[in-house]
Short mmCIF file of N, CA and C in Angstrom, two decimals:
data_model
loop_
_atom_site.label_atom_id
_atom_site.label_comp_id
_atom_site.label_asym_id
_atom_site.label_seq_id
_atom_site.Cartn_x
_atom_site.Cartn_y
_atom_site.Cartn_z
N MET A 91 35.14 15.72 -27.18
CA MET A 91 34.03 16.13 -26.26
C MET A 91 34.43 15.78 -24.84
N SER A 92 34.28 16.73 -23.91
CA SER A 92 34.63 16.46 -22.53
C SER A 92 33.55 15.59 -21.86
N GLU A 93 33.93 15.00 -20.72
CA GLU A 93 32.98 14.20 -20.00
C GLU A 93 31.78 15.03 -19.55
N GLN A 94 32.06 16.20 -19.14
CA GLN A 94 30.98 17.13 -18.71
C GLN A 94 30.04 17.45 -19.85
N ASP A 95 30.56 17.60 -21.05
CA ASP A 95 29.70 17.91 -22.25
C ASP A 95 28.88 16.63 -22.54
N ARG A 96 29.55 15.50 -22.50
CA ARG A 96 28.92 14.26 -22.82
C ARG A 96 27.75 13.93 -21.74
N LEU A 97 28.03 14.28 -20.52
CA LEU A 97 27.02 14.20 -19.45
C LEU A 97 25.88 15.06 -19.70
N GLY A 98 26.13 16.26 -20.04
CA GLY A 98 25.08 17.23 -20.43
C GLY A 98 24.23 16.75 -21.56
N LEU A 99 24.85 16.19 -22.60
CA LEU A 99 24.17 15.70 -23.72
C LEU A 99 23.27 14.45 -23.36
N LEU A 100 23.83 13.59 -22.50
CA LEU A 100 23.09 12.42 -22.08
C LEU A 100 21.88 12.81 -21.26
N LYS A 101 22.05 13.84 -20.41
CA LYS A 101 20.90 14.30 -19.56
C LYS A 101 19.82 14.88 -20.50
N GLN A 102 20.18 15.66 -21.47
CA GLN A 102 19.26 16.19 -22.44
C GLN A 102 18.50 15.09 -23.15
N THR A 103 19.22 14.09 -23.61
CA THR A 103 18.68 12.97 -24.25
C THR A 103 17.67 12.22 -23.41
N TYR A 104 18.07 11.98 -22.17
CA TYR A 104 17.15 11.32 -21.23
C TYR A 104 15.91 12.08 -21.04
N HIS A 105 16.03 13.34 -20.78
CA HIS A 105 14.89 14.17 -20.54
C HIS A 105 13.95 14.22 -21.75
N ARG A 106 14.53 14.42 -22.96
CA ARG A 106 13.71 14.35 -24.15
C ARG A 106 12.98 13.07 -24.34
N GLU A 107 13.66 11.96 -24.12
CA GLU A 107 13.12 10.64 -24.24
C GLU A 107 11.98 10.44 -23.20
N LEU A 108 12.19 10.84 -22.04
CA LEU A 108 11.20 10.76 -20.95
C LEU A 108 9.93 11.56 -21.32
N MET A 109 10.17 12.77 -21.74
CA MET A 109 8.99 13.60 -22.19
C MET A 109 8.26 13.02 -23.41
N SER A 110 9.02 12.51 -24.33
CA SER A 110 8.40 11.87 -25.52
C SER A 110 7.55 10.64 -25.13
N LEU A 111 8.04 9.81 -24.31
CA LEU A 111 7.34 8.60 -23.84
C LEU A 111 6.11 9.01 -23.02
N SER A 112 6.20 10.07 -22.31
CA SER A 112 5.05 10.61 -21.55
C SER A 112 4.03 11.15 -22.49
N ALA A 113 4.45 11.95 -23.47
CA ALA A 113 3.54 12.52 -24.48
C ALA A 113 2.80 11.40 -25.26
N GLN A 114 3.49 10.31 -25.50
CA GLN A 114 2.89 9.18 -26.26
C GLN A 114 2.01 8.29 -25.34
N ASN A 115 1.91 8.69 -24.06
CA ASN A 115 1.20 7.89 -23.09
C ASN A 115 1.70 6.51 -22.84
N ILE A 116 2.97 6.28 -23.17
CA ILE A 116 3.63 4.97 -22.90
C ILE A 116 3.90 4.88 -21.35
N LEU A 117 4.39 6.02 -20.85
CA LEU A 117 4.70 6.15 -19.45
C LEU A 117 3.85 7.29 -18.84
N ASP A 118 3.57 7.14 -17.53
CA ASP A 118 2.86 8.24 -16.92
C ASP A 118 3.67 8.70 -15.62
N GLU A 119 3.06 9.53 -14.86
CA GLU A 119 3.69 10.12 -13.71
C GLU A 119 4.20 9.00 -12.68
N GLU A 120 3.54 7.95 -12.60
CA GLU A 120 4.00 6.82 -11.66
C GLU A 120 5.41 6.43 -11.95
N PHE A 121 5.77 6.29 -13.24
CA PHE A 121 7.12 5.91 -13.61
C PHE A 121 8.16 6.94 -13.02
N VAL A 122 7.84 8.19 -13.33
CA VAL A 122 8.77 9.27 -12.92
C VAL A 122 8.84 9.29 -11.40
N THR A 123 7.70 9.19 -10.76
CA THR A 123 7.67 9.21 -9.25
C THR A 123 8.47 8.03 -8.67
N LEU A 124 8.32 6.84 -9.22
CA LEU A 124 9.00 5.66 -8.73
C LEU A 124 10.53 5.88 -8.93
N ARG A 125 10.92 6.39 -10.05
CA ARG A 125 12.36 6.56 -10.28
C ARG A 125 12.93 7.75 -9.46
N PHE A 126 12.17 8.79 -9.28
CA PHE A 126 12.68 9.91 -8.53
C PHE A 126 12.65 9.66 -7.00
N VAL A 127 11.58 9.13 -6.47
CA VAL A 127 11.51 8.87 -5.04
C VAL A 127 12.49 7.85 -4.58
N TYR A 128 12.47 6.75 -5.29
CA TYR A 128 13.36 5.62 -4.86
C TYR A 128 14.71 5.56 -5.56
N GLY A 129 14.84 6.15 -6.71
CA GLY A 129 16.05 6.17 -7.40
C GLY A 129 16.45 4.93 -8.17
N ALA A 130 17.31 5.08 -9.11
CA ALA A 130 17.67 3.96 -9.99
C ALA A 130 18.43 2.95 -9.22
N GLU A 131 19.17 3.27 -8.20
CA GLU A 131 19.99 2.39 -7.51
C GLU A 131 19.19 1.52 -6.43
N ASP A 132 17.96 1.86 -6.14
CA ASP A 132 17.21 1.15 -5.18
C ASP A 132 16.92 -0.27 -5.65
N PRO A 133 17.29 -1.32 -4.90
CA PRO A 133 17.09 -2.68 -5.36
C PRO A 133 15.60 -3.04 -5.48
N LEU A 134 14.74 -2.48 -4.64
CA LEU A 134 13.34 -2.76 -4.71
C LEU A 134 12.73 -2.34 -6.02
N THR A 135 13.13 -1.07 -6.47
CA THR A 135 12.65 -0.55 -7.72
C THR A 135 13.10 -1.46 -8.86
N SER A 136 14.38 -1.86 -8.87
CA SER A 136 14.83 -2.73 -9.95
C SER A 136 14.10 -4.08 -9.93
N ASP A 137 13.86 -4.65 -8.74
CA ASP A 137 13.16 -5.93 -8.57
C ASP A 137 11.76 -5.82 -9.15
N ILE A 138 11.04 -4.73 -8.87
CA ILE A 138 9.71 -4.55 -9.42
C ILE A 138 9.70 -4.66 -10.89
N TYR A 139 10.59 -3.94 -11.54
CA TYR A 139 10.66 -3.93 -12.99
C TYR A 139 11.07 -5.32 -13.52
N THR A 140 12.02 -5.97 -12.86
CA THR A 140 12.46 -7.27 -13.30
C THR A 140 11.39 -8.29 -13.22
N ILE A 141 10.63 -8.25 -12.18
CA ILE A 141 9.55 -9.22 -12.02
C ILE A 141 8.47 -8.96 -13.06
N PHE A 142 8.13 -7.71 -13.25
CA PHE A 142 7.11 -7.37 -14.22
C PHE A 142 7.43 -7.80 -15.63
N VAL A 143 8.70 -7.56 -15.97
CA VAL A 143 9.19 -7.96 -17.31
C VAL A 143 9.27 -9.44 -17.46
N ALA A 144 9.67 -10.14 -16.41
CA ALA A 144 9.77 -11.64 -16.42
C ALA A 144 8.40 -12.31 -16.48
N GLU A 145 7.43 -11.80 -15.71
CA GLU A 145 6.19 -12.52 -15.57
C GLU A 145 5.07 -12.16 -16.55
N THR A 146 5.08 -10.96 -17.01
CA THR A 146 3.95 -10.48 -17.89
C THR A 146 3.73 -11.34 -19.13
N PRO A 147 4.77 -11.67 -19.87
CA PRO A 147 4.45 -12.55 -21.06
C PRO A 147 3.86 -13.90 -20.66
N GLN A 148 4.36 -14.48 -19.56
CA GLN A 148 3.82 -15.76 -19.12
C GLN A 148 2.33 -15.59 -18.66
N GLU A 149 2.02 -14.48 -18.05
CA GLU A 149 0.64 -14.25 -17.59
C GLU A 149 -0.28 -14.03 -18.76
N ILE A 150 0.19 -13.38 -19.75
CA ILE A 150 -0.61 -13.17 -21.02
C ILE A 150 -0.87 -14.54 -21.63
N ASP A 151 0.15 -15.34 -21.77
CA ASP A 151 -0.05 -16.71 -22.33
C ASP A 151 -1.04 -17.52 -21.48
N GLN A 152 -0.91 -17.34 -20.17
CA GLN A 152 -1.87 -18.07 -19.27
C GLN A 152 -3.30 -17.61 -19.54
N LEU A 153 -3.51 -16.34 -19.73
CA LEU A 153 -4.82 -15.77 -20.01
C LEU A 153 -5.39 -16.35 -21.31
N LYS A 154 -4.50 -16.46 -22.32
CA LYS A 154 -4.93 -17.03 -23.62
C LYS A 154 -5.38 -18.47 -23.47
N THR A 155 -4.64 -19.25 -22.65
CA THR A 155 -5.04 -20.64 -22.41
C THR A 155 -6.35 -20.72 -21.67
N LEU A 156 -6.56 -19.89 -20.65
CA LEU A 156 -7.75 -19.85 -19.88
C LEU A 156 -8.93 -19.46 -20.74
N LEU A 157 -8.78 -18.52 -21.66
CA LEU A 157 -9.87 -18.11 -22.53
C LEU A 157 -10.23 -19.24 -23.55
N ASN A 158 -9.27 -20.07 -23.81
CA ASN A 158 -9.52 -21.23 -24.73
C ASN A 158 -10.21 -22.40 -24.04
N ALA A 159 -10.35 -22.36 -22.77
CA ALA A 159 -10.84 -23.51 -22.00
C ALA A 159 -12.33 -23.69 -22.28
N GLN A 160 -12.84 -24.93 -22.11
CA GLN A 160 -14.24 -25.25 -22.28
C GLN A 160 -15.09 -24.36 -21.40
N SER A 161 -14.67 -24.24 -20.16
CA SER A 161 -15.42 -23.50 -19.19
C SER A 161 -14.52 -22.33 -18.72
N ILE A 162 -14.99 -21.10 -18.87
CA ILE A 162 -14.24 -19.93 -18.52
C ILE A 162 -14.57 -19.42 -17.10
N ASN A 163 -13.59 -19.38 -16.26
CA ASN A 163 -13.76 -18.88 -14.87
C ASN A 163 -13.59 -17.38 -14.92
N GLN A 164 -14.70 -16.73 -15.10
CA GLN A 164 -14.67 -15.21 -15.32
C GLN A 164 -14.06 -14.50 -14.03
N GLU A 165 -14.44 -14.97 -12.85
CA GLU A 165 -13.93 -14.34 -11.63
C GLU A 165 -12.40 -14.47 -11.50
N PHE A 166 -11.89 -15.67 -11.81
CA PHE A 166 -10.41 -15.89 -11.80
C PHE A 166 -9.70 -15.00 -12.79
N LEU A 167 -10.24 -14.93 -14.02
CA LEU A 167 -9.71 -14.11 -15.07
C LEU A 167 -9.73 -12.61 -14.67
N ALA A 168 -10.83 -12.21 -14.05
CA ALA A 168 -10.97 -10.81 -13.61
C ALA A 168 -9.89 -10.50 -12.57
N ASP A 169 -9.69 -11.40 -11.64
CA ASP A 169 -8.69 -11.21 -10.63
C ASP A 169 -7.29 -11.10 -11.22
N LYS A 170 -6.98 -12.00 -12.17
CA LYS A 170 -5.69 -12.04 -12.81
C LYS A 170 -5.44 -10.72 -13.52
N ILE A 171 -6.41 -10.29 -14.34
CA ILE A 171 -6.22 -9.10 -15.10
C ILE A 171 -6.12 -7.87 -14.19
N GLY A 172 -6.84 -7.89 -13.04
CA GLY A 172 -6.76 -6.83 -12.10
C GLY A 172 -5.43 -6.67 -11.55
N ASN A 173 -4.74 -7.82 -11.24
CA ASN A 173 -3.37 -7.75 -10.74
C ASN A 173 -2.40 -7.29 -11.77
N MET A 174 -2.56 -7.70 -13.01
CA MET A 174 -1.72 -7.26 -14.08
C MET A 174 -1.84 -5.77 -14.29
N ARG A 175 -3.13 -5.27 -14.29
CA ARG A 175 -3.38 -3.87 -14.44
C ARG A 175 -2.72 -3.08 -13.31
N ALA A 176 -2.87 -3.58 -12.04
CA ALA A 176 -2.24 -2.86 -10.92
C ALA A 176 -0.72 -2.82 -11.00
N SER A 177 -0.19 -3.83 -11.50
CA SER A 177 1.35 -3.87 -11.67
C SER A 177 1.76 -2.85 -12.68
N GLY A 178 1.04 -2.87 -13.79
CA GLY A 178 1.34 -1.89 -14.85
C GLY A 178 1.17 -0.50 -14.42
N GLU A 179 0.10 -0.24 -13.64
CA GLU A 179 -0.18 1.07 -13.10
C GLU A 179 0.86 1.54 -12.12
N ALA A 180 1.34 0.66 -11.28
CA ALA A 180 2.34 0.98 -10.30
C ALA A 180 3.63 1.35 -10.89
N LEU A 181 3.88 0.84 -12.08
CA LEU A 181 5.18 1.10 -12.78
C LEU A 181 5.08 2.27 -13.79
N GLY A 182 3.88 2.73 -13.99
CA GLY A 182 3.67 3.85 -14.96
C GLY A 182 3.48 3.42 -16.36
N ALA A 183 3.09 2.14 -16.63
CA ALA A 183 2.87 1.64 -17.89
C ALA A 183 1.43 2.01 -18.39
N ARG A 184 1.20 3.23 -18.79
CA ARG A 184 -0.11 3.71 -19.01
C ARG A 184 -0.86 2.93 -20.11
N ARG A 185 -0.31 2.80 -21.25
CA ARG A 185 -1.02 2.10 -22.33
C ARG A 185 -1.27 0.62 -22.05
N PHE A 186 -0.35 -0.03 -21.34
CA PHE A 186 -0.56 -1.38 -20.89
C PHE A 186 -1.76 -1.47 -19.91
N LYS A 187 -1.78 -0.53 -19.01
CA LYS A 187 -2.90 -0.45 -18.01
C LYS A 187 -4.27 -0.32 -18.77
N VAL A 188 -4.30 0.58 -19.74
CA VAL A 188 -5.51 0.82 -20.55
C VAL A 188 -6.00 -0.46 -21.21
N ALA A 189 -4.99 -1.15 -21.83
CA ALA A 189 -5.29 -2.44 -22.53
C ALA A 189 -5.86 -3.51 -21.50
N CYS A 190 -5.36 -3.50 -20.30
CA CYS A 190 -5.86 -4.40 -19.26
C CYS A 190 -7.32 -3.99 -18.91
N LEU A 191 -7.53 -2.72 -18.82
CA LEU A 191 -8.95 -2.26 -18.50
C LEU A 191 -9.94 -2.66 -19.65
N ASP A 192 -9.43 -2.57 -20.90
CA ASP A 192 -10.31 -2.89 -22.03
C ASP A 192 -10.59 -4.40 -21.94
N PHE A 193 -9.59 -5.21 -21.66
CA PHE A 193 -9.80 -6.67 -21.46
C PHE A 193 -10.90 -6.98 -20.47
N TRP A 194 -10.79 -6.20 -19.29
CA TRP A 194 -11.70 -6.49 -18.17
C TRP A 194 -13.10 -6.12 -18.65
N GLU A 195 -13.28 -5.10 -19.40
CA GLU A 195 -14.65 -4.68 -19.86
C GLU A 195 -15.18 -5.77 -20.81
N TYR A 196 -14.42 -6.23 -21.67
CA TYR A 196 -14.90 -7.32 -22.63
C TYR A 196 -15.11 -8.61 -21.88
N LEU A 197 -14.28 -8.89 -20.89
CA LEU A 197 -14.57 -10.07 -20.13
C LEU A 197 -15.87 -10.02 -19.39
N LYS A 198 -16.19 -8.86 -18.82
CA LYS A 198 -17.48 -8.69 -18.10
C LYS A 198 -18.68 -8.97 -19.10
N ALA A 199 -18.44 -8.64 -20.29
CA ALA A 199 -19.51 -8.79 -21.37
C ALA A 199 -19.41 -10.21 -22.02
N MET A 200 -18.35 -10.97 -21.58
CA MET A 200 -18.03 -12.29 -22.09
C MET A 200 -17.89 -12.27 -23.65
N ASN A 201 -17.30 -11.18 -24.08
CA ASN A 201 -16.92 -11.07 -25.51
C ASN A 201 -15.51 -11.61 -25.69
N ILE A 202 -15.41 -12.93 -25.83
CA ILE A 202 -14.12 -13.62 -25.83
C ILE A 202 -13.28 -13.18 -27.02
N GLN A 203 -13.87 -12.99 -28.15
CA GLN A 203 -13.07 -12.56 -29.36
C GLN A 203 -12.35 -11.22 -29.06
N GLU A 204 -13.02 -10.29 -28.51
CA GLU A 204 -12.49 -9.02 -28.12
C GLU A 204 -11.43 -9.16 -27.03
N CYS A 205 -11.61 -10.14 -26.13
CA CYS A 205 -10.64 -10.37 -25.11
C CYS A 205 -9.35 -10.84 -25.71
N PHE A 206 -9.43 -11.66 -26.71
CA PHE A 206 -8.19 -12.09 -27.47
C PHE A 206 -7.50 -10.90 -28.09
N ARG A 207 -8.29 -10.00 -28.68
CA ARG A 207 -7.80 -8.88 -29.35
C ARG A 207 -7.05 -7.96 -28.29
N CYS A 208 -7.67 -7.84 -27.07
CA CYS A 208 -7.04 -7.06 -26.03
C CYS A 208 -5.77 -7.71 -25.48
N LEU A 209 -5.69 -9.06 -25.50
CA LEU A 209 -4.49 -9.74 -25.10
C LEU A 209 -3.34 -9.38 -26.01
N GLN A 210 -3.65 -9.34 -27.31
CA GLN A 210 -2.62 -8.96 -28.32
C GLN A 210 -2.14 -7.54 -28.06
N LYS A 211 -3.19 -6.63 -27.78
CA LYS A 211 -2.82 -5.25 -27.52
C LYS A 211 -2.01 -5.13 -26.18
N MET A 212 -2.33 -5.95 -25.20
CA MET A 212 -1.55 -5.95 -23.93
C MET A 212 -0.12 -6.34 -24.22
N ASN A 213 0.01 -7.46 -25.02
CA ASN A 213 1.39 -7.89 -25.36
C ASN A 213 2.12 -6.83 -26.11
N ASP A 214 1.48 -6.17 -27.09
CA ASP A 214 2.16 -5.13 -27.83
C ASP A 214 2.66 -3.98 -26.94
N GLU A 215 1.72 -3.55 -26.06
CA GLU A 215 2.02 -2.41 -25.18
C GLU A 215 3.10 -2.83 -24.16
N PHE A 216 3.07 -4.07 -23.70
CA PHE A 216 4.10 -4.54 -22.81
C PHE A 216 5.46 -4.43 -23.51
N LEU A 217 5.55 -4.90 -24.75
CA LEU A 217 6.79 -4.87 -25.46
C LEU A 217 7.33 -3.37 -25.67
N VAL A 218 6.42 -2.50 -25.94
CA VAL A 218 6.78 -1.08 -26.12
C VAL A 218 7.25 -0.52 -24.81
N PHE A 219 6.57 -0.84 -23.69
CA PHE A 219 7.00 -0.37 -22.35
C PHE A 219 8.32 -0.96 -22.03
N LYS A 220 8.52 -2.21 -22.24
CA LYS A 220 9.75 -2.90 -21.87
C LYS A 220 10.98 -2.18 -22.66
N ALA A 221 10.79 -2.01 -23.99
CA ALA A 221 11.83 -1.38 -24.78
C ALA A 221 12.12 0.02 -24.31
N SER A 222 11.04 0.73 -23.97
CA SER A 222 11.23 2.17 -23.49
C SER A 222 11.95 2.23 -22.20
N ILE A 223 11.63 1.38 -21.21
CA ILE A 223 12.33 1.50 -19.93
C ILE A 223 13.72 0.99 -20.05
N GLU A 224 13.96 0.02 -20.93
CA GLU A 224 15.42 -0.43 -21.12
C GLU A 224 16.19 0.67 -21.75
N THR A 225 15.59 1.45 -22.64
CA THR A 225 16.35 2.61 -23.18
C THR A 225 16.67 3.62 -22.11
N LEU A 226 15.66 3.92 -21.31
CA LEU A 226 15.86 4.85 -20.17
C LEU A 226 16.90 4.38 -19.18
N PHE A 227 16.81 3.10 -18.85
CA PHE A 227 17.77 2.56 -17.85
C PHE A 227 19.20 2.58 -18.45
N HIS A 228 19.32 2.30 -19.76
CA HIS A 228 20.68 2.35 -20.36
C HIS A 228 21.21 3.81 -20.24
N LEU A 229 20.35 4.79 -20.54
CA LEU A 229 20.82 6.18 -20.40
C LEU A 229 21.14 6.53 -18.97
N GLU A 230 20.33 6.04 -18.01
CA GLU A 230 20.63 6.23 -16.57
C GLU A 230 21.99 5.72 -16.20
N ASP A 231 22.30 4.47 -16.67
CA ASP A 231 23.59 3.89 -16.37
C ASP A 231 24.72 4.74 -16.88
N GLN A 232 24.56 5.23 -18.15
CA GLN A 232 25.60 6.07 -18.74
C GLN A 232 25.75 7.35 -17.97
N ILE A 233 24.67 8.00 -17.59
CA ILE A 233 24.72 9.22 -16.80
C ILE A 233 25.38 9.00 -15.48
N GLU A 234 24.93 8.01 -14.77
CA GLU A 234 25.56 7.69 -13.48
C GLU A 234 26.98 7.32 -13.60
N GLY A 235 27.39 6.68 -14.71
CA GLY A 235 28.78 6.30 -14.99
C GLY A 235 29.66 7.53 -15.13
N LEU A 236 29.14 8.59 -15.52
CA LEU A 236 29.84 9.90 -15.70
C LEU A 236 29.68 10.80 -14.47
N GLY A 237 29.08 10.24 -13.36
CA GLY A 237 28.92 11.01 -12.16
C GLY A 237 27.67 11.81 -12.05
N GLY A 238 26.76 11.61 -13.03
CA GLY A 238 25.45 12.33 -12.99
C GLY A 238 24.50 11.72 -11.97
N ASN A 239 23.41 12.41 -11.81
CA ASN A 239 22.46 12.05 -10.79
C ASN A 239 21.02 12.08 -11.42
N LEU A 240 20.28 10.98 -11.23
CA LEU A 240 18.96 10.88 -11.76
C LEU A 240 18.06 12.00 -11.30
N ALA A 241 18.16 12.32 -9.98
CA ALA A 241 17.30 13.42 -9.44
C ALA A 241 17.54 14.77 -10.19
N GLU A 242 18.75 15.00 -10.65
CA GLU A 242 18.97 16.17 -11.46
C GLU A 242 18.17 16.28 -12.73
N ILE A 243 17.93 15.12 -13.29
CA ILE A 243 17.20 15.06 -14.56
C ILE A 243 15.70 15.10 -14.29
N VAL A 244 15.27 14.18 -13.55
CA VAL A 244 13.83 13.96 -13.30
C VAL A 244 13.28 15.12 -12.52
N GLY A 245 14.11 15.62 -11.58
CA GLY A 245 13.71 16.72 -10.71
C GLY A 245 13.44 18.05 -11.38
N LYS A 246 13.87 18.11 -12.69
CA LYS A 246 13.60 19.38 -13.37
C LYS A 246 12.13 19.65 -13.46
N ASP A 247 11.28 18.64 -13.76
CA ASP A 247 9.88 18.89 -13.93
C ASP A 247 9.06 18.14 -12.85
N HIS A 248 9.67 17.41 -11.93
CA HIS A 248 8.92 16.57 -10.97
C HIS A 248 9.52 16.78 -9.60
N LYS A 249 8.97 17.73 -8.86
CA LYS A 249 9.50 17.98 -7.52
C LYS A 249 8.63 17.23 -6.53
N ARG A 250 9.31 16.69 -5.47
CA ARG A 250 8.61 16.08 -4.37
C ARG A 250 8.12 17.15 -3.46
N ASP A 251 7.03 16.84 -2.66
CA ASP A 251 6.56 17.74 -1.67
C ASP A 251 7.36 17.62 -0.40
#
């Protein structure tokens, strides 16, 4: 198989994977926009993902600890979950964002048991998102290694104004 054929196959695989993740609501338009506008090589884009992946498990654990406390600071927890939701939303982690919103609703009602269930859902959705973007990033690296361009792939269905 020639490099050009391999590149074409990788581009098709990437596009299929991206469309599948979008159809499953794992990723939304924000992910595509971030990757297309800033590109895979942009250090800021990479830093945003790196920080999200590094900090989210710790933040979920912190929320569990805070929910187990004698006295629950609802306002602090609401701020914390709001920040996590915003981070997930900015990166296009749709199902993670929805799990954060569910947590926030149960927190407002002080339904702590459901908050714990939502934390588990947040963790599960975070892991799915992380695995999904790692797969896409690996494909991006392979495509770029063969001289391909991310805009060629993403730009098929997502044009900038």
